[in-house]
mmCIF file of C-alpha atoms in Angstrom:
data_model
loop_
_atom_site.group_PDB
_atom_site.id
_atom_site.type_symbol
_atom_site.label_atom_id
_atom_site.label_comp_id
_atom_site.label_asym_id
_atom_site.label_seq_id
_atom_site.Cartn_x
_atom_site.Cartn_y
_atom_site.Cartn_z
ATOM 1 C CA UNK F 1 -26.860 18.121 10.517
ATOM 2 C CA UNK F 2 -24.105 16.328 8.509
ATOM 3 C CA UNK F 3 -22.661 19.799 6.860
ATOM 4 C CA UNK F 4 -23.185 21.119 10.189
ATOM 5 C CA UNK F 5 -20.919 18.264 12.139
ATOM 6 C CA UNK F 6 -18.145 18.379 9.237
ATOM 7 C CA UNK F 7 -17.634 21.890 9.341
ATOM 8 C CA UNK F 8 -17.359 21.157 13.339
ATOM 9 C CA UNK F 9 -15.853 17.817 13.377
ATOM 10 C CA UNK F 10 -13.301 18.174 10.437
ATOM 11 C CA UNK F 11 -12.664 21.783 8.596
ATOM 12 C CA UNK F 12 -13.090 23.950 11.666
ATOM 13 C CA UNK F 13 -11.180 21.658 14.486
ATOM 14 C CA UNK F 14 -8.695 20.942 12.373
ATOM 15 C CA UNK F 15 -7.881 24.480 11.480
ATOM 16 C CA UNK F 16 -7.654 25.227 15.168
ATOM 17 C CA UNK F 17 -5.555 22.369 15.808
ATOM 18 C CA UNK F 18 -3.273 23.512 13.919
ATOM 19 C CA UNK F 19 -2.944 27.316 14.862
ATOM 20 C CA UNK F 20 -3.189 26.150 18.741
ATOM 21 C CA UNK F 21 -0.860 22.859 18.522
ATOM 22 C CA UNK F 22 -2.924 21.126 20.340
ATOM 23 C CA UNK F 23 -6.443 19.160 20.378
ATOM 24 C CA UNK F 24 -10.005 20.324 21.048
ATOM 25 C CA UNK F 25 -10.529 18.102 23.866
ATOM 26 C CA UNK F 26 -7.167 19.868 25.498
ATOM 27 C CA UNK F 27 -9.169 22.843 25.218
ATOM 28 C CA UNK F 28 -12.016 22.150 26.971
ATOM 29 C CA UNK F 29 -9.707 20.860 29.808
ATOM 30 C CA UNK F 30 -8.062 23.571 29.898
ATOM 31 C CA UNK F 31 -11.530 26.030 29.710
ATOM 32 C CA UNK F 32 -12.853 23.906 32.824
ATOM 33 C CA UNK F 33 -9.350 24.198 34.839
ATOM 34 C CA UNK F 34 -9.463 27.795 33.925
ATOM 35 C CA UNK F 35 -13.212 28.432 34.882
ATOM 36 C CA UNK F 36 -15.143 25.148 36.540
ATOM 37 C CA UNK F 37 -14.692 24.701 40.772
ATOM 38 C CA UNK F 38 -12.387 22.146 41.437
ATOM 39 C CA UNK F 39 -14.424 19.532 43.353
ATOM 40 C CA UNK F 40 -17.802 20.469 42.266
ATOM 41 C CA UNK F 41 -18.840 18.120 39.502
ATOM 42 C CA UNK F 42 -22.089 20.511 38.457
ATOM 43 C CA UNK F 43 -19.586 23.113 37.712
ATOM 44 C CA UNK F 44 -17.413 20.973 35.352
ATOM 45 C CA UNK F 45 -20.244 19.659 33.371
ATOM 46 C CA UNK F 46 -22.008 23.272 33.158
ATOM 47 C CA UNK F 47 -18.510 25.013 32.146
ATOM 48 C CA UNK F 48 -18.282 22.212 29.681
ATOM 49 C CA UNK F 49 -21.743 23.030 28.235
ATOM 50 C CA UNK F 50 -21.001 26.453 27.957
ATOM 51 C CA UNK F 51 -17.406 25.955 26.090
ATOM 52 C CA UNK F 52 -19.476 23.455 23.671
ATOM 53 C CA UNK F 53 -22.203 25.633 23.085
ATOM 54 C CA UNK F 54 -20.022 28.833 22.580
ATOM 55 C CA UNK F 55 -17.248 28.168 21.577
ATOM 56 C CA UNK F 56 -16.599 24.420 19.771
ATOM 57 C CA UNK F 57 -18.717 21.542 19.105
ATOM 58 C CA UNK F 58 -17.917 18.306 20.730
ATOM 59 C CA UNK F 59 -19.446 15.389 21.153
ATOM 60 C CA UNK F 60 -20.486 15.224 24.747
ATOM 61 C CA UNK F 61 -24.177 13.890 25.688
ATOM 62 C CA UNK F 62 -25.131 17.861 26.096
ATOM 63 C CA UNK F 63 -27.053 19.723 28.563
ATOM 64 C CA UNK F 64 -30.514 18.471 26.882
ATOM 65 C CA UNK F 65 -30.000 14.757 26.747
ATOM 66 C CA UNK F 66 -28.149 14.884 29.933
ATOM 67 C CA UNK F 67 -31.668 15.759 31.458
ATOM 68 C CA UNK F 68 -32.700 12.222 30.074
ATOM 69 C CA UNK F 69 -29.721 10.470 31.877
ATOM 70 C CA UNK F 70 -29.837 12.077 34.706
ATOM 71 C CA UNK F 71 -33.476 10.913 35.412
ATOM 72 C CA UNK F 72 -32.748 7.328 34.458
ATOM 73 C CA UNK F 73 -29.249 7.295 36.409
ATOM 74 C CA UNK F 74 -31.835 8.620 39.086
ATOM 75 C CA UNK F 75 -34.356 5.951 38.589
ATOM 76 C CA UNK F 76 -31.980 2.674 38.437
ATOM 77 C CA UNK F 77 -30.478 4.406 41.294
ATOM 78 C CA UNK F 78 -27.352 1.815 40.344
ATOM 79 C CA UNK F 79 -24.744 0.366 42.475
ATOM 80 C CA UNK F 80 -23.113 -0.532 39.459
ATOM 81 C CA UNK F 81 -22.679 1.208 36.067
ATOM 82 C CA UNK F 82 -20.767 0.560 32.988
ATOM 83 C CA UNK F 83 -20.131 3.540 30.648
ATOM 84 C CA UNK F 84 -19.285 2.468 27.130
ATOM 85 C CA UNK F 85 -17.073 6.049 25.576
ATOM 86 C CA UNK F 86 -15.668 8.348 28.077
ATOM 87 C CA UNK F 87 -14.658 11.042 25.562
ATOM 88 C CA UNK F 88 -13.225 14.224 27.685
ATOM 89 C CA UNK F 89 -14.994 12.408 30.651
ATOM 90 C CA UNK F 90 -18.379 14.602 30.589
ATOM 91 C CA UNK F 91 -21.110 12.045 31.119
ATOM 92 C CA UNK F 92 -18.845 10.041 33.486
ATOM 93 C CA UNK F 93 -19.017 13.428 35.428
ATOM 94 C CA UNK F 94 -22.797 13.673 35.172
ATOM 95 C CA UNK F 95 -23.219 9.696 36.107
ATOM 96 C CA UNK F 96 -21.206 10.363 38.947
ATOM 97 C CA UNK F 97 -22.638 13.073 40.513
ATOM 98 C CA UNK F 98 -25.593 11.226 41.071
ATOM 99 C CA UNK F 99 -24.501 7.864 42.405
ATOM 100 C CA UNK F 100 -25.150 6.999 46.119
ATOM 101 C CA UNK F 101 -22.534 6.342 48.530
ATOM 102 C CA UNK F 102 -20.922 3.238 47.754
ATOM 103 C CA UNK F 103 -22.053 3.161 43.931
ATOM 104 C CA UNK F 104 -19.308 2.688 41.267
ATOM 105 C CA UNK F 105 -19.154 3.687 37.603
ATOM 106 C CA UNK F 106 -16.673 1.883 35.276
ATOM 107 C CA UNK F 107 -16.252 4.077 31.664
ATOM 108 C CA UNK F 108 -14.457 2.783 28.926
ATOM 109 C CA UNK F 109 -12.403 4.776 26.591
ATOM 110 C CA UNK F 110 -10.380 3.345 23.371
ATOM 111 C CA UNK F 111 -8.940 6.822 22.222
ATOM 112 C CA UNK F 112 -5.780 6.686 24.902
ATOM 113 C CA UNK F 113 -5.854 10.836 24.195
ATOM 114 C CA UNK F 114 -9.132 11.336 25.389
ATOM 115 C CA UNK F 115 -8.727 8.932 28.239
ATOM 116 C CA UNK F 116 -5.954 11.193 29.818
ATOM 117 C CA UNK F 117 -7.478 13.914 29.141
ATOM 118 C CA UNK F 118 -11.247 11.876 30.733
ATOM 119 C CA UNK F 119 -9.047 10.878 33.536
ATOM 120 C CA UNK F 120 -8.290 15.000 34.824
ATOM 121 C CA UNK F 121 -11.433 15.507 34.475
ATOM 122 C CA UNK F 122 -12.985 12.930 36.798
ATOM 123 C CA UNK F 123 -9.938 13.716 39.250
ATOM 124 C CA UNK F 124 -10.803 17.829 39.231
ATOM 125 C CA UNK F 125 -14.568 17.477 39.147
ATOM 126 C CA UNK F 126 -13.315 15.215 42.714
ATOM 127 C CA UNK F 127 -15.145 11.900 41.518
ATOM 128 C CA UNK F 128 -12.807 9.799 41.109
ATOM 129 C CA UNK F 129 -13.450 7.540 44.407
ATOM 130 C CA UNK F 130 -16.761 6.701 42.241
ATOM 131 C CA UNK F 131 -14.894 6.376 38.665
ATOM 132 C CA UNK F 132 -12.699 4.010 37.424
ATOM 133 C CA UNK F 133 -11.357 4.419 33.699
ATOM 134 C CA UNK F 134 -10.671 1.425 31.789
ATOM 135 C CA UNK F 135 -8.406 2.016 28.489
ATOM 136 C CA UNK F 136 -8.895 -0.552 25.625
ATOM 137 C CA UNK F 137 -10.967 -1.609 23.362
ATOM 138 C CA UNK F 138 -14.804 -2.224 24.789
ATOM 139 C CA UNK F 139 -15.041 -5.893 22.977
ATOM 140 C CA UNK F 140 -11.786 -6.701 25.274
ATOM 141 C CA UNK F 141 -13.147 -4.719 28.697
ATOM 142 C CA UNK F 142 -15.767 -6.416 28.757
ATOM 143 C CA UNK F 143 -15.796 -10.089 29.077
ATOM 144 C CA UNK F 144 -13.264 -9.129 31.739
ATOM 145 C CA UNK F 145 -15.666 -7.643 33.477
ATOM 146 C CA UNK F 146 -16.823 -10.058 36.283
ATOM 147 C CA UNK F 147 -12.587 -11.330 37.149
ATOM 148 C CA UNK F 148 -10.781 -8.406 36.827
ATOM 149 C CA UNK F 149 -12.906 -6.123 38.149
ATOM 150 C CA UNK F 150 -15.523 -7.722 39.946
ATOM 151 C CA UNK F 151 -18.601 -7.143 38.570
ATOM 152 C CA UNK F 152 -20.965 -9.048 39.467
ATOM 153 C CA UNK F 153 -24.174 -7.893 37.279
ATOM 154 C CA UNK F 154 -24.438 -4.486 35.726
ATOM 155 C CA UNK F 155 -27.684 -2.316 37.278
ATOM 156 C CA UNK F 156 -27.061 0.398 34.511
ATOM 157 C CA UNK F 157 -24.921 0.875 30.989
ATOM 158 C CA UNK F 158 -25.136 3.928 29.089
ATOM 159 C CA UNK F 159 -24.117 3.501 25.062
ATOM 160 C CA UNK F 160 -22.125 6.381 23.612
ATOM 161 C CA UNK F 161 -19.089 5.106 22.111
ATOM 162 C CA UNK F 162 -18.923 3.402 18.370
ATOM 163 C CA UNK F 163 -22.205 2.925 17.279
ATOM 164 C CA UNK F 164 -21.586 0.228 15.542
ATOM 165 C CA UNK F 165 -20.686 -1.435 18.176
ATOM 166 C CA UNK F 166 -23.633 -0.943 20.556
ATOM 167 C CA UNK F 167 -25.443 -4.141 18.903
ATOM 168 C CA UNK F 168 -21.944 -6.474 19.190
ATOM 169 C CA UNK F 169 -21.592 -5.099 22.736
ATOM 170 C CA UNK F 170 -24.881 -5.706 24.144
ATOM 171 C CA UNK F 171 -25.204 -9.368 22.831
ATOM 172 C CA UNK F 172 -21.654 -9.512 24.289
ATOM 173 C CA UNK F 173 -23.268 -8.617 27.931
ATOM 174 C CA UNK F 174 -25.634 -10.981 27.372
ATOM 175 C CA UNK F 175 -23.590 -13.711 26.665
ATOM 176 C CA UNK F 176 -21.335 -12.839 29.909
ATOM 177 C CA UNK F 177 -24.157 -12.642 31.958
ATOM 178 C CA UNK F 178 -23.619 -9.215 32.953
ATOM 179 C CA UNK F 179 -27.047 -8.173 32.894
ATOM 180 C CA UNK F 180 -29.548 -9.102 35.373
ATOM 181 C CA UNK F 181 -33.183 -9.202 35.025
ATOM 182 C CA UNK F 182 -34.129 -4.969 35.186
ATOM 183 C CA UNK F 183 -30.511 -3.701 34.247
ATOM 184 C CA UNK F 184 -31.358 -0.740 32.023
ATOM 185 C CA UNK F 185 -28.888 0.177 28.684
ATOM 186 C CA UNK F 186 -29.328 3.729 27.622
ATOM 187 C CA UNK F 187 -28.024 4.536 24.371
ATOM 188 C CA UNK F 188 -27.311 7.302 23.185
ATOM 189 C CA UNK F 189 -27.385 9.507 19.439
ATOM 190 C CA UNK F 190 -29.796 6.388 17.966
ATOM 191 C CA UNK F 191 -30.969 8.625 15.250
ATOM 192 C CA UNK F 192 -27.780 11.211 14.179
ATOM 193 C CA UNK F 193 -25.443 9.764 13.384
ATOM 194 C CA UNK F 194 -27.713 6.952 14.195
ATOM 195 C CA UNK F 195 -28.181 3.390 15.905
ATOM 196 C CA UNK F 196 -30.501 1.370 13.193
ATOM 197 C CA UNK F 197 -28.919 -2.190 13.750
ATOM 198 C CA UNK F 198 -28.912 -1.634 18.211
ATOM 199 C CA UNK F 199 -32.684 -0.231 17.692
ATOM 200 C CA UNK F 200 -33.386 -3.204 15.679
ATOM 201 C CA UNK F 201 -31.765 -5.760 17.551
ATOM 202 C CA UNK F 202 -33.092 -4.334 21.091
ATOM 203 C CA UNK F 203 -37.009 -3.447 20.054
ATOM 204 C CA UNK F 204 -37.271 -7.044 18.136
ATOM 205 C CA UNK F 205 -36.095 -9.021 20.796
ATOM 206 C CA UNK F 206 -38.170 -10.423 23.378
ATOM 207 C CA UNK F 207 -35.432 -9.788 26.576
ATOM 208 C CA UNK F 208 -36.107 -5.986 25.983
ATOM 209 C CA UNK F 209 -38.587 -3.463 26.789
ATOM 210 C CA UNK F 210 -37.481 0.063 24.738
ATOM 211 C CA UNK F 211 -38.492 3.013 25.422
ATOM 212 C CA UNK F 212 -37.219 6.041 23.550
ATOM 213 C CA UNK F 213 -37.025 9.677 23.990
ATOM 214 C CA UNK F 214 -36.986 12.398 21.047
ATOM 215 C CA UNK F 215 -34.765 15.214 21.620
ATOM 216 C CA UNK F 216 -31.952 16.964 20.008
ATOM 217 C CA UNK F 217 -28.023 16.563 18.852
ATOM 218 C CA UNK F 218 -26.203 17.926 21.520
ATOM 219 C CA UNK F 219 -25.563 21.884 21.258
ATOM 220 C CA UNK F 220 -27.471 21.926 17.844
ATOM 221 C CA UNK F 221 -31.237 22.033 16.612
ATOM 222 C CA UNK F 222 -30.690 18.489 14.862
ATOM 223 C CA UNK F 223 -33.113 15.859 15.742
ATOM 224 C CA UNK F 224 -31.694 12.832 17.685
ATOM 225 C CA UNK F 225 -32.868 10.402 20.293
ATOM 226 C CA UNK F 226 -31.893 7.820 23.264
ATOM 227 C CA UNK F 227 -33.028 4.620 23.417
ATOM 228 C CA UNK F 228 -34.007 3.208 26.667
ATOM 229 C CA UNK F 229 -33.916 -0.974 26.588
ATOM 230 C CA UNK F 230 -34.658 -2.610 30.136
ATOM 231 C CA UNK F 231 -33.481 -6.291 30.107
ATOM 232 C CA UNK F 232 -35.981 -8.776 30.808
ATOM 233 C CA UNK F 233 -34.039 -11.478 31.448
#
């Protein structure tokens, strides 16, 4: 899995980056302007499966994990939801799709590249009445949370940004009372690259109930998982 995500990740992107002047994630914009429906945010997430599978990795939740969101998404049925790592804007996609009429997802993206690039692709997948983007850091987005952008409590967060900062960022919506007593945190690639301190932190704790679901590395036969932790209060 690790030879597998350099060659991906480092030797091979970086190669192509250079022969194509511009980034992977500009790619897959440009594949899903190319060849998704504008307005129909299935499309965009299956022509973003299909560039990942076929043609370059990227880090996306993937069309096998996404399964696993899109049931909880369906079961917290949220009215509000906090992504933590927007990347190209994928999973915001998926979230969206499935959010009733009034709902609102907030995603949070450091990388101010892939948050342009996130942006376009919540605007032509035509969910961006249900998305709002926040740029920054994810330690600074959220404690301003509840007066900048009026959240209340959080019904649903799903974890797939640093993963070292899934255990810092929980505890922080804990501390700013952001949770409520049900809000569910899914978190995703808790074993590759791998979550220890979050799955330690969540499963000892007695405000948690985990649940966790085997499956695989997105667009690869590695072995991964998500972590589902419902807060207790």
């Amino acid at each position: 899995g690790t030879a597998a995500l350099i060659w991906n990740e480092i030797i091979r992107e970086k190669v192509t980056n250079f022969i194509m002047n511009q980034s992977k994630e500009q790619r897959i914009l440009n594949f899903v302007l190319q060849n998704a429906v504008r307005g129909d945010p299935c499309s965009v997430v299956d022509t973003i499966d299909k560039y990942c599978s076929q043609k370059e990795w990227a880090m996306n939740v993937g069309n096998e994990k996404g399964l696993i969101l899109d049931k909880t998404v369906e079961e917290v049925n949220p009215s509000v939801a906090l992504e933590l790592g927007s990347y190209c804007g994928y999973s915001a996609v998926r979230i969206a799709r499935l959010l009733k009429a009034g709902a609102r997802l907030l995603t949070v993206e450091f990388n101010p590249e892939f948050a342009a690039i996130a942006k376009q692709m919540i605007e032509f997948a035509g969910v961006q009445d249900k998305v709002k983007l926040l740029e920054g850091p994810s330690e600074e987005i959220i404690p301003q949370l509840k007066k900048k952008y009026e959240v209340d409590t959080l019904d649903f967060v799903f974890l797939d940004h640093w993963k070292d900062r899934y255990t810092p960022d929980t505890i922080l919506l804990q501390e700013r009372n952001l949770l409520r007593k049900g809000s569910v945190l899914l978190a995703d690639n808790v074993i590759f690259p791998g979550a220890p301190e979050f799955l330690n932190y969540v499963r000892k704790s007695p405000h948690f109930q985990c649940t966790n679901y085997l499956s695989h590395l997105e667009y690869m036969e590695v072995e991964d998982a998500m972590e589902k932790a419902v807060f207790l209060g």
